[in-house]
XYZ file of C-alpha atoms in Angstrom:
661
model
C 102.737 109.769 121.049
C 99.302 108.996 122.474
C 96.619 107.820 120.175
C 92.971 108.234 121.234
C 91.302 104.810 122.110
C 89.321 103.552 119.233
C 87.328 99.690 118.770
C 88.013 97.823 115.443
C 85.605 99.191 112.764
C 82.223 98.780 113.095
C 79.692 97.737 110.848
C 78.038 100.962 111.192
C 80.756 104.332 111.535
C 79.121 106.653 114.288
C 79.918 110.719 113.873
C 82.236 112.333 116.786
C 80.244 115.085 115.978
C 78.830 115.283 119.225
C 82.496 115.330 120.825
C 83.843 117.413 118.502
C 81.410 120.526 117.939
C 82.284 121.468 121.692
C 86.030 121.873 121.121
C 85.644 124.164 118.185
C 85.036 127.481 120.106
C 88.102 126.592 121.220
C 90.600 126.427 118.264
C 91.843 129.032 115.257
C 89.091 128.805 111.786
C 86.540 126.582 113.083
C 84.900 126.408 110.002
C 87.199 124.253 108.318
C 86.377 121.195 109.720
C 82.391 121.588 109.915
C 81.837 120.196 106.055
C 78.570 120.511 104.175
C 80.484 122.449 101.357
C 78.502 122.678 98.040
C 79.627 119.554 96.029
C 79.819 117.572 99.689
C 78.731 113.655 99.420
C 77.385 112.375 102.449
C 76.335 108.735 101.632
C 74.687 105.962 104.155
C 77.235 103.978 105.488
C 75.030 100.371 105.245
C 74.420 100.782 101.664
C 78.560 100.805 100.807
C 80.249 97.568 100.227
C 83.412 99.967 100.273
C 84.936 102.400 102.036
C 87.311 105.204 101.286
C 89.062 108.268 103.573
C 90.723 110.640 101.151
C 93.067 112.960 102.258
C 95.384 115.662 101.193
C 97.669 116.062 104.289
C 97.851 119.557 104.733
C 95.452 122.165 106.252
C 92.051 122.340 104.752
C 92.625 125.637 102.967
C 95.017 124.144 100.731
C 93.673 121.085 100.787
C 90.345 121.443 99.468
C 91.016 122.867 96.397
C 93.753 119.465 95.342
C 92.354 118.725 91.629
C 93.336 114.897 92.388
C 91.348 114.656 95.303
C 88.306 116.010 94.313
C 88.318 113.784 91.040
C 88.331 110.794 93.484
C 85.850 111.775 95.395
C 83.959 112.145 92.428
C 84.687 109.321 91.079
C 84.411 106.547 93.926
C 81.371 108.828 95.058
C 79.645 107.914 91.312
C 79.127 104.010 92.445
C 76.566 103.053 94.002
C 78.337 100.623 96.667
C 81.103 103.092 97.562
C 81.509 105.789 99.599
C 84.107 108.491 99.643
C 84.729 110.985 102.414
C 87.505 113.853 102.780
C 89.825 114.254 105.826
C 92.421 116.782 106.021
C 95.562 117.570 108.336
C 94.245 119.493 111.466
C 96.212 121.999 112.865
C 98.062 121.646 116.332
C 95.391 123.922 118.784
C 92.727 120.821 117.312
C 95.110 118.443 117.544
C 95.946 118.897 121.418
C 92.273 119.166 121.681
C 91.562 115.807 120.028
C 94.227 114.224 122.263
C 92.891 115.766 125.532
C 89.014 114.269 124.501
C 89.679 111.284 122.893
C 88.427 112.456 119.516
C 89.828 110.385 116.589
C 91.079 111.665 112.903
C 87.364 112.079 111.202
C 86.140 113.090 108.046
C 85.187 116.314 107.985
C 81.905 115.016 105.252
C 79.862 113.032 108.042
C 82.942 113.377 110.469
C 83.227 109.614 111.273
C 85.970 108.154 112.215
C 88.843 107.556 109.847
C 89.710 104.397 111.325
C 86.196 102.626 110.204
C 86.964 103.062 106.834
C 88.348 100.123 104.733
C 90.853 102.188 102.395
C 92.417 105.428 104.074
C 94.107 107.250 100.729
C 96.645 110.244 100.707
C 97.748 111.950 97.809
C 101.155 113.739 98.075
C 102.223 116.419 96.340
C 105.222 117.407 97.975
C 107.090 115.355 100.730
C 107.167 118.010 103.217
C 103.681 116.608 104.037
C 104.949 113.108 105.810
C 104.778 114.844 109.193
C 101.418 115.385 108.591
C 100.250 111.813 107.417
C 102.033 110.812 110.733
C 99.562 113.004 112.763
C 96.814 111.497 111.035
C 97.285 107.954 110.895
C 97.824 108.422 114.839
C 94.993 110.326 115.675
C 93.071 107.835 114.087
C 94.206 105.074 116.284
C 95.785 103.300 113.526
C 99.351 101.678 114.221
C 102.222 104.083 112.797
C 104.279 101.172 111.495
C 102.549 98.910 108.562
C 103.949 96.218 109.713
C 101.683 96.737 113.027
C 98.390 96.641 111.382
C 96.056 94.135 111.919
C 92.369 93.287 109.694
C 90.470 95.777 111.243
C 92.579 98.677 110.215
C 92.629 100.115 107.148
C 94.751 99.922 103.941
C 96.573 102.827 104.049
C 97.628 103.895 100.185
C 99.552 106.929 99.153
C 99.361 108.670 95.361
C 100.122 111.730 93.732
C 103.638 112.882 92.302
C 106.051 111.907 95.623
C 104.524 108.324 95.410
C 106.906 107.897 92.469
C 109.473 107.534 95.362
C 107.776 106.221 98.559
C 110.571 104.581 100.164
C 110.904 107.074 102.753
C 107.334 106.708 104.034
C 107.320 103.118 103.168
C 107.246 102.159 107.062
C 103.755 103.675 107.060
C 101.820 102.978 104.244
C 100.624 99.914 103.056
C 100.559 100.807 99.278
C 101.323 103.395 96.803
C 100.204 104.153 93.491
C 101.813 105.266 90.483
C 100.527 108.217 88.042
C 97.046 108.664 87.164
C 94.328 108.003 89.794
C 90.957 107.746 88.164
C 91.490 104.524 86.934
C 93.837 102.924 89.597
C 90.656 103.582 92.405
C 88.221 102.079 90.748
C 90.396 98.774 90.192
C 91.448 98.670 93.836
C 87.832 99.417 94.914
C 86.638 96.013 92.655
C 89.380 94.398 94.356
C 88.337 95.324 97.410
C 84.603 94.500 97.343
C 85.680 91.048 95.909
C 87.960 90.736 99.117
C 85.418 91.446 101.280
C 82.731 89.495 99.514
C 84.560 86.182 99.697
C 84.562 87.159 103.931
C 88.079 88.281 103.365
C 89.805 85.078 103.269
C 93.772 85.005 104.102
C 93.115 88.460 106.325
C 94.581 91.335 104.983
C 97.933 89.924 103.575
C 95.997 88.583 101.183
C 94.121 91.744 100.355
C 97.701 93.336 99.680
C 99.039 90.552 97.619
C 95.810 90.755 95.527
C 97.075 94.419 95.211
C 100.444 93.942 93.986
C 99.117 91.131 91.131
C 98.047 94.234 89.666
C 101.548 95.259 88.607
C 100.808 98.665 89.463
C 99.952 99.113 92.989
C 103.330 98.637 94.933
C 103.212 96.952 98.530
C 106.625 97.720 99.924
C 106.227 94.818 102.557
C 106.925 92.305 99.370
C 110.544 94.209 98.557
C 113.574 93.676 100.660
C 116.249 96.052 100.321
C 119.922 95.020 100.452
C 122.894 97.773 101.128
C 126.289 97.597 99.909
C 128.977 98.227 102.889
C 129.393 101.930 101.753
C 125.525 103.121 102.490
C 124.536 102.600 98.537
C 121.857 100.310 97.842
C 122.504 96.874 96.095
C 119.218 95.307 95.146
C 115.255 95.596 95.548
C 114.057 92.469 95.155
C 110.810 90.818 96.304
C 110.431 88.449 99.126
C 107.634 86.494 97.646
C 107.521 84.693 94.154
C 103.990 85.570 93.501
C 104.617 89.621 93.224
C 106.130 91.553 90.479
C 109.971 92.530 89.871
C 109.030 96.206 88.670
C 105.501 97.695 89.445
C 104.320 100.552 86.369
C 102.604 103.438 86.843
C 98.830 103.944 85.665
C 98.107 106.287 82.789
C 94.644 107.530 81.717
C 94.692 108.035 78.060
C 91.157 109.197 76.934
C 90.554 112.473 79.289
C 87.633 113.475 77.750
C 86.117 110.120 79.173
C 87.089 111.420 82.486
C 85.381 114.829 82.734
C 85.942 115.687 86.187
C 85.137 117.076 88.712
C 81.298 118.050 87.318
C 80.351 119.450 90.416
C 83.431 120.938 92.251
C 83.787 122.079 96.055
C 82.791 124.975 96.946
C 84.748 125.621 100.141
C 83.307 127.861 103.578
C 86.500 128.915 104.212
C 88.956 131.083 102.488
C 91.123 128.517 100.706
C 94.188 129.476 98.309
C 92.198 128.887 94.948
C 88.719 129.583 94.964
C 88.016 129.238 90.934
C 86.799 126.317 88.787
C 89.430 124.462 87.471
C 89.717 122.591 84.492
C 92.947 120.147 83.672
C 93.172 120.942 79.491
C 95.776 118.568 79.065
C 97.973 116.049 81.224
C 101.662 115.408 80.462
C 104.495 117.643 79.267
C 106.914 116.372 76.289
C 109.214 120.745 76.665
C 111.769 118.021 78.499
C 112.552 120.645 81.427
C 115.601 118.800 83.548
C 114.409 119.926 86.791
C 110.760 118.823 86.091
C 109.497 115.774 87.887
C 105.565 116.594 86.968
C 106.615 116.725 83.448
C 108.680 113.363 83.041
C 106.727 111.397 85.155
C 102.915 112.414 83.158
C 104.204 111.701 79.989
C 102.696 111.478 77.379
C 100.777 114.814 76.290
C 97.481 113.940 76.849
C 95.083 117.046 75.373
C 91.503 117.026 76.418
C 89.822 118.072 73.620
C 88.349 121.974 73.551
C 84.926 120.468 73.068
C 85.033 119.001 76.588
C 86.527 122.058 78.017
C 83.670 123.773 77.111
C 81.544 121.265 78.497
C 83.177 121.249 81.559
C 83.464 125.036 82.021
C 79.696 125.624 81.131
C 78.441 122.818 83.611
C 80.934 123.505 86.358
C 80.234 126.860 86.246
C 76.303 126.369 86.799
C 77.077 124.100 89.404
C 79.490 126.085 91.703
C 78.721 130.104 91.180
C 82.770 130.232 90.478
C 83.934 133.989 88.694
C 87.104 132.469 87.582
C 87.487 129.462 85.388
C 91.304 128.330 85.469
C 92.836 125.956 82.191
C 94.964 124.220 84.065
C 98.142 122.420 82.877
C 101.988 121.987 83.293
C 101.967 124.817 80.102
C 98.452 125.597 79.638
C 99.621 127.932 76.579
C 101.103 124.528 75.076
C 97.392 122.824 74.208
C 97.219 122.972 70.351
C 93.696 124.233 70.176
C 94.649 126.714 73.318
C 93.976 129.898 71.170
C 90.284 128.814 69.641
C 89.530 127.748 73.696
C 90.348 131.111 75.197
C 88.567 132.918 72.477
C 85.583 130.757 72.722
C 85.566 130.879 76.497
C 86.266 134.515 76.267
C 83.163 135.789 74.203
C 80.718 133.751 76.311
C 81.231 134.828 79.512
C 81.507 138.121 77.768
C 79.701 140.929 79.734
C 79.730 138.399 82.614
C 81.789 138.461 85.865
C 83.395 135.712 84.644
C 87.529 135.944 83.982
C 89.626 133.385 82.855
C 93.198 132.434 83.826
C 96.420 130.153 83.015
C 98.280 129.757 86.172
C 101.565 129.382 84.934
C 102.261 130.474 81.172
C 105.662 130.163 79.145
C 107.386 132.892 77.697
C 107.457 131.898 74.564
C 103.880 130.848 74.623
C 102.180 133.889 75.188
C 101.166 136.753 72.516
C 98.631 139.416 72.035
C 96.054 137.426 70.978
C 96.122 135.619 74.010
C 96.511 138.697 76.190
C 93.415 140.362 74.860
C 91.238 137.085 75.246
C 92.389 136.816 79.058
C 91.523 140.102 79.346
C 88.547 140.214 77.211
C 86.482 141.228 80.569
C 88.239 143.805 82.023
C 88.996 141.785 84.686
C 92.790 140.675 84.824
C 94.088 137.404 86.720
C 97.630 137.158 87.454
C 99.851 136.589 84.914
C 103.326 134.163 85.901
C 106.380 133.422 83.620
C 108.752 131.033 84.795
C 112.026 131.411 82.833
C 113.874 128.921 85.875
C 117.122 130.211 85.269
C 118.817 133.874 85.084
C 121.363 133.258 82.893
C 121.109 131.721 79.400
C 124.141 129.286 79.815
C 121.524 127.837 82.786
C 118.962 128.078 80.925
C 120.377 125.581 78.843
C 121.876 123.277 81.275
C 118.175 123.216 82.570
C 116.755 123.108 79.258
C 114.571 126.081 79.232
C 114.817 126.911 76.176
C 113.510 131.166 76.360
C 115.945 134.083 75.649
C 115.846 137.343 77.386
C 114.371 138.659 74.399
C 111.555 136.669 74.461
C 111.136 137.093 77.791
C 111.065 141.047 77.614
C 109.110 140.749 74.114
C 106.567 138.646 77.123
C 106.036 140.917 79.630
C 106.246 144.270 77.487
C 103.152 142.504 75.448
C 101.554 141.681 79.360
C 101.528 145.518 80.069
C 100.538 146.842 76.929
C 97.654 144.560 77.294
C 96.263 146.242 80.656
C 98.423 144.235 83.138
C 100.561 146.574 85.732
C 102.363 143.513 87.514
C 103.846 140.171 86.271
C 105.454 137.523 88.358
C 109.185 135.858 87.596
C 109.966 132.205 88.689
C 113.670 131.381 88.857
C 115.409 128.915 90.614
C 118.409 128.804 92.877
C 121.134 126.040 93.257
C 120.480 124.517 89.982
C 123.694 122.130 88.561
C 126.811 123.511 87.842
C 125.151 127.311 88.655
C 127.392 130.365 89.610
C 126.811 133.919 91.344
C 126.956 135.376 87.726
C 124.317 132.854 86.539
C 122.337 133.913 89.580
C 122.713 137.869 89.447
C 121.458 137.780 86.053
C 118.232 137.122 87.089
C 118.294 140.751 88.592
C 119.781 142.588 85.219
C 116.730 140.343 83.914
C 114.187 142.147 86.140
C 116.000 145.564 85.438
C 115.444 145.671 82.109
C 111.504 144.020 82.781
C 110.757 147.344 84.492
C 112.708 149.814 81.915
C 110.740 148.065 79.058
C 107.454 148.124 80.812
C 108.469 151.753 81.238
C 109.417 152.601 78.207
C 106.491 150.857 76.358
C 103.303 151.901 78.854
C 104.897 155.658 79.131
C 104.320 154.727 82.706
C 105.988 154.302 85.855
C 103.270 152.142 87.612
C 104.915 148.940 86.062
C 105.579 145.708 88.666
C 107.684 142.899 88.651
C 107.863 140.253 91.347
C 110.933 137.875 91.306
C 110.388 135.018 93.465
C 112.624 132.192 93.691
C 113.023 128.701 95.425
C 115.453 126.032 95.817
C 116.338 123.494 93.036
C 115.422 120.415 94.618
C 116.846 116.890 92.370
C 113.631 114.704 91.977
C 113.016 111.267 90.715
C 112.476 110.008 87.564
C 113.918 112.930 86.207
C 117.528 113.776 84.400
C 118.614 115.554 87.208
C 118.210 112.809 89.697
C 121.933 111.878 89.797
C 122.685 115.711 90.852
C 124.563 117.277 93.907
C 122.380 119.784 95.947
C 123.603 123.072 96.996
C 124.458 123.405 100.373
C 121.904 125.562 102.297
C 124.623 128.180 102.978
C 125.858 128.830 99.156
C 122.228 128.699 98.228
C 121.775 131.931 101.068
C 124.846 133.589 99.657
C 123.438 133.837 96.542
C 119.922 135.123 97.302
C 121.551 137.726 99.628
C 124.150 138.909 96.602
C 120.966 139.081 94.005
C 119.092 141.087 96.857
C 121.597 143.733 96.654
C 121.640 143.588 92.821
C 118.265 143.761 92.449
C 118.209 147.390 95.223
C 121.481 148.466 93.384
C 119.318 150.691 90.628
C 116.929 152.385 93.553
C 114.472 153.618 90.309
C 114.357 150.271 89.402
C 114.982 148.198 92.614
C 111.646 149.769 94.355
C 109.239 148.400 90.867
C 110.622 144.928 92.137
C 109.098 142.371 94.740
C 111.763 140.100 96.176
C 109.837 137.046 97.274
C 112.531 133.926 97.863
C 112.576 130.246 99.987
C 116.320 130.166 101.466
C 117.833 126.756 101.068
C 116.883 125.169 104.422
C 113.606 123.629 103.382
C 114.844 122.785 100.358
C 117.835 120.373 101.524
C 115.296 118.566 103.755
C 113.058 118.206 100.893
C 115.868 116.775 98.838
C 116.178 114.111 101.546
C 112.802 113.204 101.225
C 111.940 113.233 97.661
C 115.656 111.138 97.393
C 115.681 108.866 100.693
C 115.442 105.391 100.456
C 113.566 103.467 103.584
C 116.300 104.740 106.052
C 114.505 107.710 105.854
C 111.473 106.824 107.401
C 113.576 106.594 110.731
C 114.314 110.470 110.639
C 110.174 111.410 109.513
C 109.320 109.384 112.751
C 112.275 111.102 114.998
C 111.101 114.499 113.743
C 107.315 113.605 114.633
C 108.089 112.169 117.370
C 109.526 116.050 118.317
C 106.749 118.162 117.161
C 107.273 118.014 113.627
C 104.253 119.443 111.714
C 103.418 121.355 108.521
C 106.887 121.389 107.449
C 105.530 123.051 103.844
C 104.745 126.088 106.047
C 107.216 128.315 107.380
C 106.057 129.181 110.663
C 105.940 125.113 112.123
C 109.036 124.321 109.832
C 112.540 123.786 111.496
C 115.459 123.261 109.898
C 116.759 121.971 113.444
C 114.409 119.667 113.756
C 115.295 117.816 111.121
C 119.323 118.227 111.495
C 119.534 116.852 115.087
C 116.676 114.123 113.778
C 119.038 113.201 110.905
C 121.979 113.096 112.814
C 120.476 110.698 115.560
C 119.581 108.882 113.554
C 121.180 107.737 110.463
C 124.814 107.518 111.383
C 123.028 103.582 113.008
C 123.362 103.078 109.075
C 126.579 104.969 108.368
C 124.971 107.804 106.136
C 124.623 111.196 107.033
C 122.212 113.614 105.679
C 124.881 115.487 103.049
C 124.976 111.340 102.049
C 121.579 112.007 100.677
C 121.722 115.653 99.324
C 124.797 117.011 98.628
C 126.273 114.217 97.238
C 126.336 113.277 93.307
C 125.459 109.820 92.215
C 126.901 107.938 89.671
C 125.574 106.256 86.660
C 125.562 102.412 88.103
C 123.944 103.114 90.996
C 120.917 101.827 92.318
C 118.638 104.764 93.305
C 115.741 103.558 95.795
C 113.199 104.182 92.673
C 114.722 101.856 90.287
C 111.986 99.351 91.012
C 109.179 101.732 90.101
C 108.778 101.914 86.250
C 107.658 105.842 85.259
C 107.681 104.511 81.939
C 111.238 106.596 81.176
C 114.473 104.790 80.106
C 117.219 105.131 82.427
C 119.693 105.459 79.824
C 117.794 108.209 78.537
C 117.919 110.229 81.591
C 121.570 109.385 82.275
C 121.792 110.497 78.463
C 120.326 113.529 79.202
C 122.114 114.237 82.449
C 125.303 114.581 80.570
C 123.682 116.552 77.931
C 122.946 119.064 80.713
C 126.705 119.029 81.678
C 127.174 120.000 77.952
C 125.014 122.537 78.071
C 123.267 120.631 75.116
C 119.768 121.513 74.438
C 116.684 119.224 73.335
C 113.451 119.524 71.538
C 109.785 119.146 72.333
C 109.448 115.405 70.543
C 105.567 116.639 70.682
C 106.213 118.381 67.524
C 109.782 116.904 66.182
C 110.962 113.215 65.884
C 110.936 110.578 68.865
C 113.859 111.164 71.281
C 113.288 107.588 72.441
C 112.646 108.303 76.072
C 110.497 104.931 76.525
C 107.489 106.177 77.644
C 105.055 105.521 74.463
C 106.456 101.764 74.044
C 106.916 101.234 77.592
C 103.496 102.330 78.752
C 101.772 101.223 74.786
C 100.709 104.686 74.853
C 101.105 107.443 72.620
C 101.018 111.086 72.272
C 97.113 112.838 71.964
C 96.799 115.625 70.700
C 94.385 118.113 68.606
C 92.816 119.977 66.704
C 89.633 118.943 66.685
C 88.636 122.038 64.346
C 85.791 123.396 66.603
C 84.532 126.111 68.480
C 83.031 126.374 71.500
C 79.823 128.106 69.752
C 76.767 128.571 70.474
C 75.679 131.034 72.669
C 72.392 130.726 75.009
C 71.708 133.274 77.662
C 70.345 131.891 80.727
C 69.654 133.322 83.480
C 70.424 136.715 82.237
C 74.134 135.401 81.960
C 75.686 134.158 78.310
C 76.868 130.872 78.497
C 77.240 128.072 76.132
C 74.440 125.546 75.295
C 76.649 122.802 74.919
C 80.027 122.080 73.715
C 79.622 121.188 70.053
C 79.403 123.279 67.185
């Protein structure tokens, strides 16, 4: 690729806006590159000791609402001598123009070149953003390979859930942070500030070494990987004596001390979520065996009802949003969710503010919750996730939901005024058969029948959404084989036929699915090792961009790249995806500590194969997963016993005056 020619990092970063602005009339959605949103921050370059460029590697409409990036953006900019700006992936139409006119990757806050920053932090929620990372690095004028970078180049740091196995992008990133970022970015900032103040002794290598010594920042260059003749990993070991053998995740324990975002970004262009989002707790102990997020974010840490109330009040007053999203992996599990929803619903009754729980557990939704979510007459979408079609497969994945639970829950929703619900399932789960998947159709039919019977109306709909199962690191399914795409696609074809077999019911059921091909590539990237970086680079060189978007994803491009690159290492695409691992195999992420004990994960994998369900350790005795002692943490839950009252009229609206009793 031909990268823009950029001079070394300057003392003052000049805006690229004069060169960028003439290009914008030639591209789709130019507003996404303009910046200046409510909540955006532009600070003086000269007064900043440390400068961060933060990226969510997707388009503006997906990246701007990302909660993680917004939190870090605000945390960093609150520091008086720190500057943080945002950058997102540019669409291919602008990329072509930027290359032609020598415009580098830029931030949208002040349109400064990304290469002029000290740290380039990239947050990955999904591995399918890896090719966008390469585009951004190359457009910025930063050497693609970390080994080729010098003192004038930013330190490229990966974060987010995908960073729990950064090995497939180890060639392209300088460091990775596992776990929560609030405290981690401040620690990195302190290290960079001190290193610069000392005159940058030892250059880039010394800075990376200081980061590695924290034992919570992973620097791939300081680790060597040895392989066995059959392609498996023999060991991953430090290549110098002063870096740790294992890198540990960061865990922010007191969420009330980090009430972010206080000033949410309000987009100028349409985005996938336009709401004020509050993370009401972090972590999950439900133990769904497929769920990486639930495993790696343990232990459970609840935000108090009083802090949630204060955040909602201040966030709505600042942003003007009309929807409040109460976010977590399982929001209805918050120990004070009933009081929280009733308090918020009461405070905003009579206004145009609505509440939403983006994903609600089937067995946690009840009539009281339904009434509070619909109190002001606006009913946001309801999504329930049984995940598996049959009771047998739900035991395998530890999703403790019965068909009766689901029917009772959706009837509650329908009788409280909802006319459509969304049901989410997965296809390709371990031990899954065609019959397990076909039971999804039976369940959907029963949902429509029950809804019609309960309401006396035929105006009842549900949408069945199917995602492909991808085994993830640090889960009990990290050893599992993936189902080949043709198996997935055949089951989805049979399921669609079964849904439509009864035309009266089938007309009321929407059917959305992702075929097996993108899932297989995500599986390659999620469980890959350093050798996969060559595949990513080849795909990117062949035009790979925005692989999370179906209209841009090319399965053939990935298959061809894997066939060209991987045989040199004695492995292939199937070796990474459809092969089951054994207990003693060294996994690419074994030196990265999520707190979970590998022996416990293996035993839970065996329990899955035996269709044995595990209880939620939040309410039952400890199952010794390893997190609490390993991380020196503990489960933190309420209740506080407090309410969200009193109410105070402000500008004609009833809103809370504070977050105390």
